[in-house]
Short mmCIF file of C-alpha atoms in Angstrom, two decimals:
data_model
loop_
_atom_site.label_atom_id
_atom_site.label_comp_id
_atom_site.label_asym_id
_atom_site.label_seq_id
_atom_site.Cartn_x
_atom_site.Cartn_y
_atom_site.Cartn_z
CA MET U 1 21.72 -16.43 18.75
CA THR U 2 20.80 -20.10 18.54
CA LYS U 3 23.62 -22.54 17.80
CA ILE U 4 23.03 -24.35 14.51
CA ASN U 5 23.84 -27.99 13.94
CA HIS U 6 24.90 -29.55 10.65
CA SER U 7 21.50 -31.04 9.87
CA THR U 8 19.87 -27.60 10.16
CA LEU U 9 22.41 -26.11 7.74
CA VAL U 10 21.71 -28.89 5.26
CA ALA U 11 17.96 -28.26 5.57
CA THR U 12 18.47 -24.53 5.06
CA SER U 13 20.60 -25.04 1.97
CA SER U 14 18.07 -27.52 0.62
CA LEU U 15 15.14 -25.12 1.11
CA GLN U 16 16.99 -22.30 -0.61
CA GLN U 17 17.94 -24.48 -3.58
CA ARG U 18 14.47 -26.00 -3.89
CA SER U 19 13.02 -22.49 -4.00
CA LEU U 20 15.50 -21.38 -6.68
CA ASP U 21 14.66 -24.48 -8.71
CA THR U 22 10.89 -23.97 -8.67
CA VAL U 23 9.82 -20.51 -7.44
CA TRP U 24 10.01 -17.39 -9.60
CA HIS U 25 10.21 -14.74 -6.89
CA PRO U 26 8.41 -11.40 -7.37
CA CYS U 27 10.12 -8.11 -8.20
CA THR U 28 13.43 -9.95 -8.30
CA GLN U 29 16.32 -10.46 -10.70
CA MET U 30 16.72 -14.14 -9.95
CA LYS U 31 20.40 -14.17 -10.93
CA GLN U 32 21.14 -11.94 -7.92
CA HIS U 33 20.48 -14.93 -5.67
CA GLU U 34 23.73 -16.46 -6.86
CA THR U 35 25.45 -13.99 -4.49
CA CYS U 36 22.57 -12.84 -2.26
CA PRO U 37 21.04 -15.98 -0.71
CA LEU U 38 17.33 -16.28 -0.08
CA VAL U 39 16.33 -15.99 3.57
CA PRO U 40 14.49 -19.22 4.51
CA VAL U 41 11.81 -18.03 6.95
CA VAL U 42 10.32 -20.77 9.10
CA SER U 43 8.25 -18.78 11.61
CA GLY U 44 7.26 -15.34 12.79
CA LYS U 45 6.06 -13.86 16.05
CA GLY U 46 5.21 -10.26 16.76
CA ALA U 47 7.52 -7.92 14.86
CA TRP U 48 10.06 -10.70 14.25
CA LEU U 49 10.77 -13.21 11.48
CA HIS U 50 12.82 -16.33 12.27
CA ASP U 51 14.89 -18.20 9.70
CA ALA U 52 15.97 -21.83 9.48
CA ASP U 53 19.40 -20.99 10.90
CA GLY U 54 17.97 -19.65 14.16
CA ASN U 55 18.48 -16.00 13.25
CA ARG U 56 15.73 -13.45 13.73
CA TYR U 57 14.98 -10.21 11.88
CA LEU U 58 12.91 -7.21 12.89
CA ASP U 59 10.29 -6.86 10.16
CA ALA U 60 10.78 -3.11 9.69
CA ILE U 61 8.76 -3.04 6.46
CA SER U 62 5.78 -5.13 7.63
CA SER U 63 6.48 -7.77 4.95
CA TRP U 64 5.79 -5.43 2.04
CA TRP U 65 3.59 -3.09 4.06
CA VAL U 66 0.84 -5.59 4.87
CA ASN U 67 1.33 -6.63 8.50
CA LEU U 68 -0.30 -4.36 11.07
CA PHE U 69 -0.35 -6.33 14.31
CA GLY U 70 2.55 -8.71 14.11
CA HIS U 71 3.10 -12.22 12.86
CA SER U 72 1.09 -15.07 14.35
CA ASN U 73 -1.24 -12.67 16.15
CA SER U 74 -3.26 -14.75 18.60
CA TYR U 75 -6.51 -12.81 18.15
CA ILE U 76 -6.48 -13.03 14.35
CA ASN U 77 -5.38 -16.67 14.53
CA ALA U 78 -8.37 -17.52 16.72
CA ALA U 79 -10.79 -15.79 14.37
CA ILE U 80 -9.51 -17.73 11.37
CA ARG U 81 -9.63 -21.04 13.27
CA ASP U 82 -13.23 -20.35 14.25
CA GLN U 83 -14.19 -19.58 10.66
CA LEU U 84 -12.48 -22.75 9.43
CA GLU U 85 -15.07 -24.80 11.32
CA LYS U 86 -17.94 -22.98 9.53
CA ILE U 87 -17.18 -22.22 5.89
CA GLU U 88 -13.81 -21.49 4.27
CA HIS U 89 -15.15 -20.15 0.97
CA VAL U 90 -18.25 -19.97 -1.17
CA MET U 91 -18.68 -18.09 -4.41
CA LEU U 92 -20.17 -14.64 -3.91
CA ALA U 93 -22.26 -14.76 -7.11
CA GLY U 94 -25.76 -15.73 -5.95
CA PHE U 95 -24.55 -16.48 -2.39
CA THR U 96 -23.52 -14.48 0.63
CA HIS U 97 -22.18 -15.15 4.12
CA GLU U 98 -21.88 -13.46 7.51
CA PRO U 99 -18.20 -12.39 7.37
CA VAL U 100 -18.50 -10.52 4.07
CA VAL U 101 -21.74 -8.80 5.09
CA THR U 102 -20.43 -7.76 8.50
CA LEU U 103 -17.15 -6.56 7.02
CA SER U 104 -18.98 -4.47 4.42
CA GLU U 105 -21.19 -2.92 7.09
CA ARG U 106 -18.24 -2.03 9.26
CA LEU U 107 -16.21 -0.59 6.38
CA LYS U 108 -19.22 1.52 5.37
CA ASN U 109 -19.36 2.98 8.88
CA MET U 110 -15.60 3.62 8.98
CA ALA U 111 -14.93 5.03 5.52
CA PRO U 112 -15.10 8.74 4.74
CA GLY U 113 -18.23 10.10 3.07
CA SER U 114 -20.99 7.82 1.82
CA LEU U 115 -19.05 4.86 0.45
CA GLY U 116 -21.73 2.25 1.01
CA HIS U 117 -21.03 -0.45 -1.57
CA CYS U 118 -18.12 -2.90 -1.40
CA PHE U 119 -16.76 -4.93 -4.33
CA TYR U 120 -14.12 -7.48 -3.29
CA ALA U 121 -11.05 -8.96 -4.94
CA SER U 122 -7.80 -10.51 -3.75
CA ASP U 123 -5.04 -7.90 -4.17
CA GLY U 124 -4.33 -4.24 -4.68
CA ALA U 125 -3.79 -4.28 -8.43
CA SER U 126 -7.10 -6.09 -8.87
CA ALA U 127 -8.83 -3.38 -6.84
CA ILE U 128 -7.34 -0.71 -9.09
CA GLU U 129 -8.56 -2.56 -12.19
CA ILE U 130 -12.05 -2.69 -10.71
CA ALA U 131 -12.12 1.02 -9.88
CA LEU U 132 -10.89 2.01 -13.35
CA LYS U 133 -13.44 -0.23 -15.07
CA MET U 134 -16.27 0.97 -12.82
CA SER U 135 -15.45 4.61 -13.51
CA PHE U 136 -15.30 4.13 -17.28
CA HIS U 137 -18.45 1.98 -17.27
CA TYR U 138 -20.33 4.54 -15.17
CA TRP U 139 -19.73 7.27 -17.74
CA LEU U 140 -20.65 4.88 -20.54
CA LEU U 141 -23.96 4.12 -18.84
CA ARG U 142 -24.51 7.84 -18.38
CA GLY U 143 -24.23 8.36 -22.13
CA GLN U 144 -20.72 9.85 -22.03
CA PRO U 145 -18.50 7.20 -23.65
CA GLN U 146 -15.90 9.83 -24.54
CA LYS U 147 -14.96 10.03 -20.85
CA ASN U 148 -12.55 7.12 -21.06
CA GLN U 149 -9.20 8.65 -20.13
CA PHE U 150 -7.44 8.60 -16.76
CA ILE U 151 -4.94 10.90 -15.12
CA SER U 152 -2.61 10.15 -12.22
CA LEU U 153 0.25 11.80 -10.39
CA GLN U 154 3.83 11.87 -11.55
CA ASN U 155 5.64 9.02 -9.72
CA ASP U 156 2.42 7.30 -8.61
CA TYR U 157 2.38 3.51 -8.34
CA HIS U 158 -0.88 1.57 -8.60
CA GLY U 159 0.08 -2.00 -9.46
CA GLU U 160 1.43 -4.13 -12.27
CA THR U 161 -1.57 -5.55 -14.10
CA LEU U 162 -2.12 -3.78 -17.40
CA GLY U 163 -4.78 -1.30 -16.32
CA ALA U 164 -3.02 -0.50 -13.04
CA LEU U 165 0.30 -0.21 -14.83
CA SER U 166 -1.20 2.23 -17.32
CA VAL U 167 -1.86 4.71 -14.50
CA THR U 168 1.49 3.99 -12.82
CA ASP U 169 4.45 6.30 -13.40
CA VAL U 170 7.47 4.30 -12.22
CA ALA U 171 9.64 3.60 -15.24
CA ILE U 172 11.33 0.40 -14.05
CA PHE U 173 7.95 -1.31 -13.81
CA LYS U 174 6.29 0.33 -16.81
CA GLN U 175 8.67 0.97 -19.68
CA THR U 176 9.05 -2.66 -20.85
CA TYR U 177 5.29 -3.07 -21.22
CA ALA U 178 4.55 0.34 -22.75
CA PRO U 179 3.20 -1.13 -26.04
CA LEU U 180 0.53 -3.00 -24.07
CA LEU U 181 -0.72 -0.04 -22.03
CA ARG U 182 -3.36 2.64 -22.43
CA GLN U 183 -2.17 6.21 -22.64
CA CYS U 184 -2.35 8.09 -19.35
CA THR U 185 -1.42 11.65 -18.43
CA HIS U 186 0.64 12.13 -15.27
CA VAL U 187 0.25 15.56 -13.69
CA PRO U 188 3.01 17.07 -11.48
CA THR U 189 3.46 15.40 -8.10
CA PRO U 190 2.85 17.41 -4.91
CA ASP U 191 5.74 15.50 -3.23
CA TRP U 192 7.50 18.25 -1.28
CA ARG U 193 10.93 16.99 -2.34
CA TYR U 194 10.20 18.70 -5.67
CA ALA U 195 9.59 22.10 -4.08
CA GLU U 196 11.89 25.02 -4.77
CA PRO U 197 14.49 25.73 -2.05
CA GLY U 198 12.68 27.39 0.84
CA GLU U 199 9.21 26.74 -0.61
CA PRO U 200 6.86 25.35 2.08
CA ALA U 201 5.24 21.98 1.43
CA GLN U 202 1.78 23.54 1.48
CA ASP U 203 2.70 26.18 -1.11
CA TYR U 204 4.21 23.59 -3.39
CA ALA U 205 1.12 21.38 -3.06
CA ILE U 206 -1.07 24.32 -4.07
CA ARG U 207 1.18 24.98 -7.05
CA ALA U 208 0.94 21.31 -8.11
CA ALA U 209 -2.84 21.48 -7.73
CA ALA U 210 -2.92 24.48 -10.05
CA ALA U 211 -1.20 22.38 -12.72
CA LEU U 212 -3.79 19.67 -12.15
CA GLU U 213 -6.63 22.14 -12.58
CA GLN U 214 -5.19 23.53 -15.79
CA HIS U 215 -4.99 20.05 -17.33
CA VAL U 216 -8.46 19.05 -16.15
CA ALA U 217 -10.03 22.30 -17.35
CA GLU U 218 -8.67 21.67 -20.84
CA ASN U 219 -9.46 17.95 -21.03
CA HIS U 220 -12.29 17.12 -18.62
CA GLU U 221 -14.71 16.07 -21.36
CA GLN U 222 -12.46 13.05 -22.05
CA ILE U 223 -11.40 12.31 -18.46
CA ALA U 224 -13.17 9.60 -16.47
CA ALA U 225 -11.15 9.86 -13.26
CA LEU U 226 -8.13 11.12 -11.41
CA ILE U 227 -6.39 8.35 -9.45
CA LEU U 228 -3.84 9.10 -6.75
CA GLU U 229 -2.05 7.75 -3.70
CA PRO U 230 -3.20 10.00 -0.85
CA LEU U 231 -0.43 11.70 1.18
CA VAL U 232 2.31 9.11 0.53
CA GLN U 233 3.52 7.87 -2.86
CA GLY U 234 4.96 4.50 -1.89
CA ALA U 235 7.06 2.88 -4.61
CA THR U 236 8.68 6.12 -5.68
CA GLY U 237 10.46 6.28 -2.34
CA MET U 238 7.74 7.30 0.11
CA GLY U 239 7.12 10.72 -1.41
CA MET U 240 4.99 12.71 1.05
CA TYR U 241 2.80 15.73 0.44
CA HIS U 242 0.52 18.21 2.17
CA PRO U 243 -3.19 17.32 2.62
CA ILE U 244 -4.27 20.54 0.94
CA TYR U 245 -3.55 18.88 -2.39
CA LEU U 246 -6.26 16.31 -1.68
CA GLN U 247 -8.70 19.10 -0.81
CA ARG U 248 -7.99 20.90 -4.07
CA ALA U 249 -8.13 17.65 -6.07
CA ARG U 250 -11.57 16.89 -4.64
CA GLU U 251 -12.80 20.40 -5.50
CA ILE U 252 -11.42 20.17 -9.04
CA CYS U 253 -13.00 16.75 -9.62
CA ASN U 254 -16.34 18.08 -8.41
CA GLN U 255 -16.15 21.19 -10.54
CA TYR U 256 -15.31 19.36 -13.76
CA GLN U 257 -17.34 16.21 -13.10
CA ILE U 258 -14.66 13.57 -13.01
CA HIS U 259 -14.24 10.78 -10.48
CA LEU U 260 -11.62 10.77 -7.73
CA ILE U 261 -10.10 7.33 -7.05
CA ALA U 262 -8.14 7.11 -3.80
CA ASP U 263 -5.60 4.30 -3.80
CA GLU U 264 -5.22 3.72 -0.06
CA ILE U 265 -3.94 0.17 -0.56
CA ALA U 266 -0.67 0.95 1.21
CA VAL U 267 -1.73 3.83 3.45
CA GLY U 268 -5.16 2.80 4.77
CA PHE U 269 -5.93 1.60 8.29
CA GLY U 270 -3.77 4.02 10.22
CA ARG U 271 -0.49 4.10 8.30
CA THR U 272 -0.51 7.88 7.83
CA GLY U 273 -1.66 8.65 11.37
CA THR U 274 -5.42 8.64 10.70
CA LEU U 275 -7.65 5.70 9.89
CA PHE U 276 -7.60 6.71 6.23
CA ALA U 277 -5.25 9.23 4.61
CA CYS U 278 -8.24 11.05 3.12
CA ASN U 279 -9.38 11.86 6.67
CA GLN U 280 -6.52 14.34 7.01
CA ALA U 281 -7.98 16.42 4.19
CA ASP U 282 -11.57 15.84 5.30
CA ILE U 283 -12.52 14.56 1.85
CA ALA U 284 -14.22 11.48 0.47
CA PRO U 285 -13.32 9.92 -2.90
CA ASP U 286 -15.76 8.38 -5.36
CA PHE U 287 -13.81 5.13 -5.18
CA LEU U 288 -11.69 3.97 -2.24
CA CYS U 289 -9.29 1.07 -2.92
CA LEU U 290 -8.09 -0.92 0.11
CA SER U 291 -5.91 -4.00 0.56
CA LYS U 292 -2.61 -4.90 2.35
CA GLY U 293 -3.45 -4.08 5.98
CA LEU U 294 -7.14 -4.85 5.42
CA SER U 295 -6.63 -8.45 6.54
CA GLY U 296 -3.80 -7.62 8.94
CA GLY U 297 -1.37 -9.06 6.39
CA TYR U 298 -2.80 -12.56 6.77
CA LEU U 299 -4.71 -13.39 3.60
CA PRO U 300 -5.12 -11.91 0.11
CA LEU U 301 -8.05 -9.49 0.20
CA SER U 302 -8.91 -6.18 -1.40
CA VAL U 303 -12.01 -4.07 -1.71
CA VAL U 304 -13.27 -1.16 -3.80
CA MET U 305 -15.78 1.02 -1.99
CA THR U 306 -17.99 3.37 -3.95
CA THR U 307 -21.05 5.58 -3.67
CA ASP U 308 -24.74 4.89 -4.15
CA THR U 309 -24.65 7.18 -7.19
CA VAL U 310 -22.18 4.88 -8.93
CA PHE U 311 -23.96 1.72 -7.74
CA GLN U 312 -27.36 2.90 -9.01
CA ALA U 313 -26.02 3.51 -12.51
CA PHE U 314 -25.50 -0.26 -12.84
CA TYR U 315 -28.78 -1.26 -11.15
CA ASP U 316 -31.12 -2.35 -13.93
CA ASP U 317 -33.19 -5.20 -15.34
CA LYS U 318 -30.70 -5.64 -18.17
CA ILE U 319 -27.77 -7.96 -17.41
CA ALA U 320 -25.62 -6.00 -19.88
CA ARG U 321 -25.79 -2.99 -17.55
CA ALA U 322 -24.39 -5.00 -14.63
CA PHE U 323 -20.75 -4.83 -13.59
CA LEU U 324 -19.70 -8.18 -15.04
CA HIS U 325 -16.37 -8.51 -13.29
CA SER U 326 -15.44 -11.42 -11.06
CA HIS U 327 -12.70 -13.16 -9.11
CA SER U 328 -13.03 -16.76 -7.97
CA HIS U 329 -12.13 -15.91 -4.37
CA THR U 330 -14.13 -12.66 -4.14
CA GLY U 331 -15.19 -12.07 -0.55
CA ASN U 332 -13.38 -15.16 0.75
CA ALA U 333 -14.83 -15.98 4.17
CA LEU U 334 -11.48 -16.71 5.85
CA ALA U 335 -9.96 -13.47 4.60
CA CYS U 336 -13.03 -11.52 5.69
CA ARG U 337 -12.79 -13.00 9.21
CA ALA U 338 -9.14 -11.98 9.35
CA ALA U 339 -10.18 -8.48 8.28
CA LEU U 340 -12.90 -8.34 10.94
CA ALA U 341 -10.39 -9.35 13.60
CA THR U 342 -8.03 -6.65 12.31
CA LEU U 343 -10.76 -4.02 12.62
CA ASP U 344 -11.53 -5.27 16.15
CA ILE U 345 -7.94 -4.65 17.21
CA LEU U 346 -7.88 -1.22 15.56
CA GLU U 347 -10.99 -0.16 17.44
CA GLN U 348 -10.58 -1.92 20.79
CA ASP U 349 -6.90 -1.18 21.37
CA GLN U 350 -7.06 2.53 20.43
CA VAL U 351 -4.29 1.87 17.95
CA ILE U 352 -4.35 5.27 16.22
CA ASP U 353 -3.73 7.09 19.50
CA THR U 354 -1.06 4.61 20.60
CA ASN U 355 0.70 4.94 17.24
CA LYS U 356 1.05 8.70 17.76
CA ILE U 357 3.02 8.03 20.95
CA LYS U 358 5.21 5.46 19.18
CA ALA U 359 5.82 7.79 16.23
CA ALA U 360 6.89 10.58 18.58
CA TYR U 361 9.32 8.23 20.32
CA LEU U 362 10.89 7.02 17.09
CA ASN U 363 11.23 10.57 15.80
CA LYS U 364 13.01 11.51 19.04
CA ILE U 365 15.52 8.68 18.96
CA ALA U 366 16.05 9.09 15.19
CA THR U 367 17.76 12.47 15.66
CA PRO U 368 21.21 10.99 14.89
CA ILE U 369 19.83 9.68 11.58
CA THR U 370 18.38 13.07 10.62
CA ALA U 371 21.74 14.68 11.42
CA HIS U 372 23.83 12.06 9.63
CA PRO U 373 25.99 13.59 6.86
CA LYS U 374 24.88 10.95 4.35
CA VAL U 375 21.15 11.48 4.99
CA THR U 376 18.81 13.94 3.28
CA ASN U 377 15.05 14.57 3.32
CA PHE U 378 14.25 12.72 6.54
CA ARG U 379 10.45 12.64 6.71
CA ASN U 380 7.61 11.05 8.64
CA CYS U 381 3.89 10.57 8.11
CA GLY U 382 2.17 8.55 10.81
CA MET U 383 3.85 5.15 10.98
CA ILE U 384 5.97 5.70 7.87
CA TRP U 385 9.50 7.09 7.88
CA ALA U 386 11.86 7.62 4.95
CA PHE U 387 15.10 9.34 3.99
CA GLU U 388 17.58 9.39 1.12
CA VAL U 389 21.16 8.17 1.44
CA GLU U 390 23.95 9.86 -0.48
CA THR U 391 25.97 6.99 -1.93
CA LYS U 392 27.91 6.04 -5.04
CA ASP U 393 26.99 2.38 -4.64
CA ALA U 394 25.00 1.46 -7.76
CA ASP U 395 23.64 -1.58 -5.95
CA PHE U 396 22.85 0.23 -2.72
CA ALA U 397 19.46 -1.43 -2.16
CA THR U 398 21.00 -4.91 -2.11
CA THR U 399 24.00 -3.77 -0.05
CA CYS U 400 21.73 -2.19 2.53
CA PHE U 401 19.42 -5.21 2.62
CA GLN U 402 22.31 -7.56 3.36
CA ALA U 403 23.82 -5.16 5.91
CA GLY U 404 20.44 -4.93 7.59
CA LEU U 405 20.22 -8.67 8.06
CA LYS U 406 23.53 -8.57 9.93
CA GLN U 407 21.94 -6.00 12.26
CA GLN U 408 18.85 -8.23 12.74
CA ILE U 409 16.74 -5.84 10.65
CA LEU U 410 14.70 -6.44 7.51
CA LEU U 411 15.08 -3.36 5.31
CA ARG U 412 14.27 -3.21 1.61
CA PRO U 413 15.35 0.19 0.26
CA LEU U 414 13.65 1.79 -2.73
CA GLY U 415 16.70 2.83 -4.73
CA THR U 416 18.65 5.02 -2.33
CA THR U 417 15.65 5.59 -0.08
CA ILE U 418 15.61 3.75 3.24
CA TYR U 419 12.18 3.58 4.82
CA PHE U 420 10.62 2.18 7.97
CA MET U 421 7.06 0.88 7.96
CA PRO U 422 6.96 -1.43 10.99
CA PRO U 423 4.02 -3.34 12.46
CA TYR U 424 2.02 -1.26 14.91
CA ILE U 425 2.94 -3.59 17.76
CA ILE U 426 6.60 -2.54 17.64
CA ASN U 427 7.86 -1.54 21.11
CA GLU U 428 10.45 0.97 22.27
CA GLN U 429 13.22 -1.61 22.61
CA GLU U 430 12.61 -2.74 19.03
CA MET U 431 12.54 0.86 17.80
CA ASP U 432 15.88 1.42 19.54
CA LEU U 433 17.30 -1.60 17.72
CA LEU U 434 15.91 -0.34 14.41
CA VAL U 435 17.45 3.11 14.74
CA ASN U 436 20.78 1.92 16.13
CA GLY U 437 21.09 -0.81 13.52
CA THR U 438 20.34 1.66 10.74
CA LEU U 439 23.02 4.01 12.09
CA GLN U 440 25.50 1.13 12.00
CA ILE U 441 24.63 0.58 8.35
CA LEU U 442 25.02 4.29 7.51
CA ASN U 443 28.36 4.44 9.29
CA SER U 444 29.63 1.42 7.40
CA LEU U 445 29.02 2.87 3.95
#
């Protein structure tokens, strides 16, 4: 560990205080930073973040699930530098540019089904808003204005803008703003942690799908769309479920003529072990929402992909029939170049296959975690791992976060759920450190 001189400590303290004086940090009770100091990051390389005190931390959660190929990736850096010399941004209303066209073409070829039209925004919640509005507007244009309700899964998380929050079912985010939100029905989750003792994950998923079908059969005339997180429900503690639920959901949506919106913001681009989570069920949604890893974690970018059927409903001489939704930085050229570089790495480096080898290695060395007396429900889906910790510590998430930093690991538990979602470039030595450091934390509780 690097030796720190007095001037560095002063600079660190100054940066922390300046941030507390001016920055309102997200998803944070700011008063906690009276006892839990901010970490002043000054650089990052590969899977590691470096702070102003010379410490380094393994980014085991990919900086809120966005970073796929490490910090300061030389290939993505070069692509952005090249684009800087051409055009950094131009409005996408009435204009176009090479990066956004090429990205749309490549996403069309990669996505499941016939999702040939891309509408861009800057973040995941914005993508969800777009998909919800498009679905409602489609039915309105089809002469079915009564189809204006949405359903989602119990425990699903889709973002914190008002539309996205309406279809979210995580109380800590939602309950304060309930008077501002549209009513939404949440059908039972297929998360196998809710199965009866001894009930296989597949059987429970089928049972949850039956509850979905019953609700849709009774209410489909008012339902515009079902929105869900495919295979992994992130913010609820990485709840994982069997792909058969997606198959049944697709069949039910087809049968009762409602849209299926797949929120792959967190799980797209290889996180679940396939390029898209929907691939594991061999289904295609009507709307596919992507963000986070889309730009490799570099720049804010999201996209909603949809079908020609939806697109054609808006295609008309009348401006009122257009989808009049916009973001100032829609299709930002720099972000699109970062995304294109990310797709290059995914394709050229055979990342999906390599990740399978890495996942098998981590599962092997994680045996002591799975057997730990304080651990329950150890689970894995692709490059996502999670487990619950039995603890009486009411502030476990903060305790674990601080303990992780002492082990050179960035962990950010969801309640009592510890999860790993590392960058794909993590190596065996770093996985060893992650598992051993986590065991040290568990043993210290």
